[in-house]
Amino acid sequence: MPNGILLALIAYASYSFSDGVIKSLGGQFTVFEIGFFSTLFAGCFLFFTKPRDERWRNFWRTKRPWAVQARALAGIASGVLSVYSFTTIPLAEVYALIFLAPLLVTILSTVILKEKVGPWRWLAVVAGFVGVMLVVRPGFRELHLGHLAAFANAFLAATSVILMRSLAQQEKRTTILGALVGYGLVFNGVGAAATSFSLPNLGQLVWLMLAGVFTAGGQLLQLLAVKYAPANRIAPTHYSQIVWAVILGALFFQEYPDWLSLVGLAVVGASGLLTMVREEVRLGTVRWNPFSRTRL
């Protein structure tokens, strides 16, 4: 297996471990407190990804300030909603809904970017929604606010991707990362202070730190992966998180998807891969970058 693909697989495993840690902390802290500490620790490690040709002053020097702030706010809201959904509904169901994001990008790109979308990509969109219905089964199973939060998270993640496409060639990574971390600390800090903030003990602090470290580790590994393999080979490894959702849910949270849910998860993954394949056919490449994580 090429080194780049292996690194990408480990990166997405690291992201999944972070989500699993967050889920385990759900009954101990508020959504905002988990978000604050995970952003704090992830931010500390992510600053080591600063390219050599960028400066710290790029943190506040922006060419398109409103777009940068909009992307940061979408990422923060996505993070808060993801924490809520991970702590209230099964991991596999969260991932099924979150992985609607690439399909929502297809829809938003036609509306906002005026891109042309062929029949195969529309088929992928329809199949993806069918897959989610097989997992969630509205009308046959009880739905929770966590499901709505996960879907809203997917929409915000798709919005972030659209904004990133317009910012990638104009803004520095330090600018985009700094805005996301800065807004995340302020928003979650205020939210934690306004709700039932509880000071974590040493053991809990270690777990909160692990959530951030796993996120930062995933980011660093993605940056390394892109040096060893082209984006169109790395991007499909994203869907390995669906497998991790099933494994972690079963091992640590006694969550066992039935066969219909497993079929639905497979359909969601296949629809996302089909979207990538058709995009590569149309553009000659997959629009993926090693800074593709839309939330911390």
Tab-separated table of C-alpha atoms in Angstrom:
chain	number	residue	atom	x	y	z
A	1	MET	CA	0.000	0.000	0.000
A	2	PRO	CA	1.463	3.419	-0.960
A	3	ASN	CA	2.671	5.475	1.993
A	4	GLY	CA	0.325	8.377	1.222
A	5	ILE	CA	-2.784	6.202	1.313
A	6	LEU	CA	-1.651	4.494	4.524
A	7	LEU	CA	-1.035	7.875	6.175
A	8	ALA	CA	-4.468	9.088	5.065
A	9	LEU	CA	-6.139	5.976	6.490
A	10	ILE	CA	-4.383	6.568	9.820
A	11	ALA	CA	-5.408	10.242	9.672
A	12	TYR	CA	-9.090	9.407	9.328
A	13	ALA	CA	-8.785	6.759	12.027
A	14	SER	CA	-7.367	9.488	14.264
A	15	TYR	CA	-10.347	11.732	13.496
A	16	SER	CA	-12.689	8.868	14.352
A	17	PHE	CA	-10.901	8.256	17.655
A	18	SER	CA	-11.372	11.947	18.467
A	19	ASP	CA	-15.095	11.641	17.782
A	20	GLY	CA	-15.229	8.519	19.955
A	21	VAL	CA	-13.531	10.336	22.840
A	22	ILE	CA	-15.979	13.221	22.459
A	23	LYS	CA	-18.880	10.774	22.622
A	24	SER	CA	-17.521	9.265	25.837
A	25	LEU	CA	-17.386	12.727	27.445
A	26	GLY	CA	-20.999	13.558	26.613
A	27	GLY	CA	-22.469	12.848	30.018
A	28	GLN	CA	-19.760	14.738	31.894
A	29	PHE	CA	-19.556	18.156	30.229
A	30	THR	CA	-21.683	20.524	28.191
A	31	VAL	CA	-21.316	20.688	24.422
A	32	PHE	CA	-19.562	24.056	24.711
A	33	GLU	CA	-17.040	22.895	27.295
A	34	ILE	CA	-16.088	19.880	25.205
A	35	GLY	CA	-15.810	22.154	22.178
A	36	PHE	CA	-13.661	24.679	24.052
A	37	PHE	CA	-11.095	22.204	25.359
A	38	SER	CA	-10.894	20.140	22.166
A	39	THR	CA	-10.399	23.345	20.134
A	40	LEU	CA	-7.796	24.596	22.608
A	41	PHE	CA	-5.698	21.442	22.519
A	42	ALA	CA	-6.170	20.864	18.782
A	43	GLY	CA	-5.242	24.484	18.082
A	44	CYS	CA	-2.021	24.206	20.084
A	45	PHE	CA	-0.857	21.272	17.988
A	46	LEU	CA	-2.252	22.499	14.660
A	47	PHE	CA	-0.126	25.624	14.769
A	48	PHE	CA	2.836	23.352	14.044
A	49	THR	CA	1.380	22.935	10.537
A	50	LYS	CA	2.161	26.560	9.631
A	51	PRO	CA	4.008	26.624	6.284
A	52	ARG	CA	7.486	28.106	6.360
A	53	ASP	CA	6.569	30.818	3.863
A	54	GLU	CA	3.733	32.147	6.050
A	55	ARG	CA	3.932	34.481	9.035
A	56	TRP	CA	1.880	34.657	12.237
A	57	ARG	CA	0.686	38.116	11.242
A	58	ASN	CA	-1.316	36.416	8.464
A	59	PHE	CA	-3.664	35.470	11.316
A	60	TRP	CA	-5.405	38.848	10.983
A	61	ARG	CA	-4.378	39.881	7.460
A	62	THR	CA	-7.120	38.755	5.124
A	63	LYS	CA	-7.953	39.551	1.529
A	64	ARG	CA	-11.599	38.544	1.887
A	65	PRO	CA	-12.408	39.047	5.577
A	66	TRP	CA	-16.135	38.380	5.328
A	67	ALA	CA	-15.642	35.078	3.513
A	68	VAL	CA	-12.938	33.998	5.995
A	69	GLN	CA	-15.190	34.819	8.931
A	70	ALA	CA	-18.179	33.107	7.321
A	71	ARG	CA	-16.112	29.952	6.801
A	72	ALA	CA	-14.898	30.083	10.418
A	73	LEU	CA	-18.410	30.576	11.790
A	74	ALA	CA	-19.740	27.714	9.671
A	75	GLY	CA	-16.921	25.508	10.959
A	76	ILE	CA	-17.609	26.458	14.581
A	77	ALA	CA	-21.340	25.831	14.278
A	78	SER	CA	-20.538	22.525	12.576
A	79	GLY	CA	-18.275	21.610	15.486
A	80	VAL	CA	-20.893	22.408	18.134
A	81	LEU	CA	-23.553	20.440	16.282
A	82	SER	CA	-21.216	17.487	15.770
A	83	VAL	CA	-20.402	17.328	19.488
A	84	TYR	CA	-24.110	17.374	20.303
A	85	SER	CA	-24.942	14.667	17.775
A	86	PHE	CA	-22.023	12.421	18.792
A	87	THR	CA	-23.104	12.597	22.432
A	88	THR	CA	-26.804	11.892	21.793
A	89	ILE	CA	-27.152	9.338	18.966
A	90	PRO	CA	-25.139	6.299	17.728
A	91	LEU	CA	-21.841	6.950	15.947
A	92	ALA	CA	-22.877	5.150	12.762
A	93	GLU	CA	-26.017	7.270	12.436
A	94	VAL	CA	-24.028	10.466	12.939
A	95	TYR	CA	-21.576	9.504	10.215
A	96	ALA	CA	-24.354	8.497	7.838
A	97	LEU	CA	-25.824	11.992	8.124
A	98	ILE	CA	-22.491	13.842	8.157
A	99	PHE	CA	-21.402	12.033	4.993
A	100	LEU	CA	-24.250	13.721	3.173
A	101	ALA	CA	-21.905	16.732	3.046
A	102	PRO	CA	-20.196	15.797	-0.272
A	103	LEU	CA	-23.621	15.300	-1.827
A	104	LEU	CA	-24.840	18.630	-0.459
A	105	VAL	CA	-21.717	20.214	-1.964
A	106	THR	CA	-22.936	18.974	-5.345
A	107	ILE	CA	-26.305	20.652	-4.791
A	108	LEU	CA	-24.821	23.908	-3.456
A	109	SER	CA	-22.256	24.081	-6.261
A	110	THR	CA	-25.070	24.210	-8.813
A	111	VAL	CA	-26.883	26.957	-6.905
A	112	ILE	CA	-23.964	29.109	-5.711
A	113	LEU	CA	-21.086	28.353	-8.099
A	114	LYS	CA	-23.328	27.663	-11.124
A	115	GLU	CA	-21.489	24.432	-11.880
A	116	LYS	CA	-22.942	21.904	-14.287
A	117	VAL	CA	-23.767	18.563	-12.706
A	118	GLY	CA	-24.256	15.491	-14.853
A	119	PRO	CA	-26.760	12.645	-14.368
A	120	TRP	CA	-24.253	10.367	-12.608
A	121	ARG	CA	-23.590	12.892	-9.851
A	122	TRP	CA	-27.326	13.508	-9.432
A	123	LEU	CA	-27.774	9.738	-9.171
A	124	ALA	CA	-25.141	9.736	-6.418
A	125	VAL	CA	-27.065	12.459	-4.554
A	126	VAL	CA	-30.317	10.487	-4.707
A	127	ALA	CA	-28.563	7.251	-3.689
A	128	GLY	CA	-26.913	9.004	-0.753
A	129	PHE	CA	-30.221	10.230	0.591
A	130	VAL	CA	-31.718	6.753	0.137
A	131	GLY	CA	-28.798	5.324	2.109
A	132	VAL	CA	-29.408	7.763	4.952
A	133	MET	CA	-33.087	6.828	4.995
A	134	LEU	CA	-32.100	3.164	5.386
A	135	VAL	CA	-29.949	4.052	8.393
A	136	VAL	CA	-32.206	6.573	10.125
A	137	ARG	CA	-35.611	5.267	8.953
A	138	PRO	CA	-37.808	8.248	9.860
A	139	GLY	CA	-41.355	7.155	10.609
A	140	PHE	CA	-40.195	3.694	11.635
A	141	ARG	CA	-37.753	4.663	14.382
A	142	GLU	CA	-37.734	7.456	16.909
A	143	LEU	CA	-35.770	10.494	15.766
A	144	HIS	CA	-33.914	12.806	18.140
A	145	LEU	CA	-32.536	16.318	18.020
A	146	GLY	CA	-29.157	14.663	17.502
A	147	HIS	CA	-30.275	13.531	14.044
A	148	LEU	CA	-31.300	17.075	13.131
A	149	ALA	CA	-27.987	18.373	14.511
A	150	ALA	CA	-26.021	15.875	12.397
A	151	PHE	CA	-27.915	16.859	9.237
A	152	ALA	CA	-27.395	20.558	9.975
A	153	ASN	CA	-23.732	19.745	10.526
A	154	ALA	CA	-23.549	18.182	7.055
A	155	PHE	CA	-25.112	21.298	5.519
A	156	LEU	CA	-22.672	23.600	7.327
A	157	ALA	CA	-19.738	21.382	6.348
A	158	ALA	CA	-20.855	21.602	2.715
A	159	THR	CA	-21.117	25.384	3.053
A	160	SER	CA	-17.578	25.461	4.455
A	161	VAL	CA	-16.299	23.458	1.475
A	162	ILE	CA	-17.929	25.875	-0.972
A	163	LEU	CA	-16.358	28.819	0.864
A	164	MET	CA	-12.986	27.059	0.948
A	165	ARG	CA	-13.071	26.618	-2.816
A	166	SER	CA	-13.331	30.373	-3.211
A	167	LEU	CA	-10.694	31.088	-0.536
A	168	ALA	CA	-8.066	28.421	-1.180
A	169	GLN	CA	-6.147	30.383	-3.818
A	170	GLN	CA	-6.425	33.745	-2.057
A	171	GLU	CA	-5.917	33.230	1.675
A	172	LYS	CA	-3.087	31.762	3.725
A	173	ARG	CA	-3.602	28.581	5.703
A	174	THR	CA	-2.603	30.519	8.836
A	175	THR	CA	-5.447	32.969	8.198
A	176	ILE	CA	-8.090	30.276	7.756
A	177	LEU	CA	-6.834	28.147	10.649
A	178	GLY	CA	-6.379	31.140	12.959
A	179	ALA	CA	-9.922	32.350	12.359
A	180	LEU	CA	-11.359	28.885	13.005
A	181	VAL	CA	-9.415	28.380	16.248
A	182	GLY	CA	-9.913	31.955	17.467
A	183	TYR	CA	-13.656	32.029	16.891
A	184	GLY	CA	-13.977	28.511	18.279
A	185	LEU	CA	-12.298	29.415	21.564
A	186	VAL	CA	-14.359	32.583	22.009
A	187	PHE	CA	-17.715	31.064	21.030
A	188	ASN	CA	-17.311	27.859	23.025
A	189	GLY	CA	-15.718	29.725	25.936
A	190	VAL	CA	-18.669	32.099	26.223
A	191	GLY	CA	-21.099	29.198	25.823
A	192	ALA	CA	-19.330	27.178	28.522
A	193	ALA	CA	-19.275	30.140	30.926
A	194	ALA	CA	-22.967	30.858	30.317
A	195	THR	CA	-24.013	27.260	30.995
A	196	SER	CA	-23.105	24.793	33.722
A	197	PHE	CA	-19.309	24.958	33.468
A	198	SER	CA	-17.517	22.341	35.561
A	199	LEU	CA	-13.758	22.310	36.012
A	200	PRO	CA	-12.410	18.964	34.737
A	201	ASN	CA	-10.286	16.833	37.015
A	202	LEU	CA	-6.903	15.546	35.858
A	203	GLY	CA	-8.288	12.353	34.341
A	204	GLN	CA	-11.010	14.200	32.448
A	205	LEU	CA	-8.502	16.787	31.265
A	206	VAL	CA	-6.400	14.010	29.766
A	207	TRP	CA	-9.390	12.754	27.773
A	208	LEU	CA	-10.242	16.281	26.615
A	209	MET	CA	-6.642	16.709	25.532
A	210	LEU	CA	-6.780	13.397	23.663
A	211	ALA	CA	-9.802	14.609	21.696
A	212	GLY	CA	-7.782	17.605	20.542
A	213	VAL	CA	-4.588	15.623	19.958
A	214	PHE	CA	-6.379	13.054	17.788
A	215	THR	CA	-7.880	15.875	15.700
A	216	ALA	CA	-4.528	17.619	15.327
A	217	GLY	CA	-2.832	14.297	14.607
A	218	GLY	CA	-5.303	13.613	11.828
A	219	GLN	CA	-4.570	17.009	10.304
A	220	LEU	CA	-0.800	16.521	10.463
A	221	LEU	CA	-1.075	13.060	8.915
A	222	GLN	CA	-3.226	14.441	6.095
A	223	LEU	CA	-0.565	17.039	5.363
A	224	LEU	CA	2.050	14.278	5.211
A	225	ALA	CA	-0.165	12.015	3.102
A	226	VAL	CA	-0.508	14.555	0.309
A	227	LYS	CA	3.283	14.588	-0.074
A	228	TYR	CA	3.345	10.892	-0.950
A	229	ALA	CA	0.195	10.392	-3.016
A	230	PRO	CA	-2.015	12.499	-5.319
A	231	ALA	CA	-5.272	13.896	-3.965
A	232	ASN	CA	-7.442	11.694	-6.175
A	233	ARG	CA	-5.938	8.617	-4.506
A	234	ILE	CA	-6.143	9.945	-0.965
A	235	ALA	CA	-9.660	11.406	-1.005
A	236	PRO	CA	-11.572	8.068	-1.033
A	237	THR	CA	-9.913	7.049	2.254
A	238	HIS	CA	-12.246	9.560	3.914
A	239	TYR	CA	-14.975	6.927	3.830
A	240	SER	CA	-12.957	4.591	6.043
A	241	GLN	CA	-14.508	6.585	8.895
A	242	ILE	CA	-17.779	4.758	8.290
A	243	VAL	CA	-16.014	1.490	9.129
A	244	TRP	CA	-14.484	3.047	12.237
A	245	ALA	CA	-17.917	4.293	13.316
A	246	VAL	CA	-19.236	0.728	13.306
A	247	ILE	CA	-16.148	-0.683	15.062
A	248	LEU	CA	-15.880	1.983	17.777
A	249	GLY	CA	-19.629	2.013	18.355
A	250	ALA	CA	-19.683	-1.754	18.883
A	251	LEU	CA	-16.518	-1.982	20.999
A	252	PHE	CA	-17.043	0.927	23.366
A	253	PHE	CA	-20.695	2.012	23.246
A	254	GLN	CA	-22.628	-1.228	22.648
A	255	GLU	CA	-24.048	0.159	19.399
A	256	TYR	CA	-24.744	-2.602	16.897
A	257	PRO	CA	-26.237	-1.491	13.548
A	258	ASP	CA	-28.684	-3.983	12.035
A	259	TRP	CA	-28.219	-5.310	8.507
A	260	LEU	CA	-30.433	-2.609	6.963
A	261	SER	CA	-28.337	0.114	8.588
A	262	LEU	CA	-25.150	-1.535	7.312
A	263	VAL	CA	-26.598	-1.578	3.792
A	264	GLY	CA	-27.509	2.097	4.165
A	265	LEU	CA	-24.001	2.989	5.333
A	266	ALA	CA	-22.543	1.135	2.344
A	267	VAL	CA	-24.855	3.043	-0.010
A	268	VAL	CA	-23.850	6.377	1.552
A	269	GLY	CA	-20.174	5.519	1.135
A	270	ALA	CA	-20.649	4.300	-2.443
A	271	SER	CA	-22.559	7.450	-3.409
A	272	GLY	CA	-19.761	9.629	-2.071
A	273	LEU	CA	-17.156	7.627	-3.972
A	274	LEU	CA	-19.247	7.878	-7.150
A	275	THR	CA	-19.334	11.654	-6.725
A	276	MET	CA	-15.519	11.692	-6.503
A	277	VAL	CA	-15.121	9.454	-9.556
A	278	ARG	CA	-17.416	11.582	-11.704
A	279	GLU	CA	-15.693	14.767	-10.561
A	280	GLU	CA	-12.345	13.283	-11.564
A	281	VAL	CA	-13.759	12.339	-14.974
A	282	ARG	CA	-15.064	15.885	-15.455
A	283	LEU	CA	-12.113	17.874	-14.069
A	284	GLY	CA	-9.251	15.415	-14.344
A	285	THR	CA	-8.745	15.609	-10.582
A	286	VAL	CA	-10.570	15.546	-7.255
A	287	ARG	CA	-10.856	18.895	-5.491
A	288	TRP	CA	-9.439	17.744	-2.202
A	289	ASN	CA	-6.782	19.331	-0.024
A	290	PRO	CA	-5.018	18.260	3.187
A	291	PHE	CA	-6.854	20.974	5.092
A	292	SER	CA	-10.266	19.548	4.266
A	293	ARG	CA	-11.478	19.037	7.842
A	294	THR	CA	-14.215	21.662	8.251
A	295	ARG	CA	-14.422	21.513	12.053
A	296	LEU	CA	-12.117	21.078	15.034
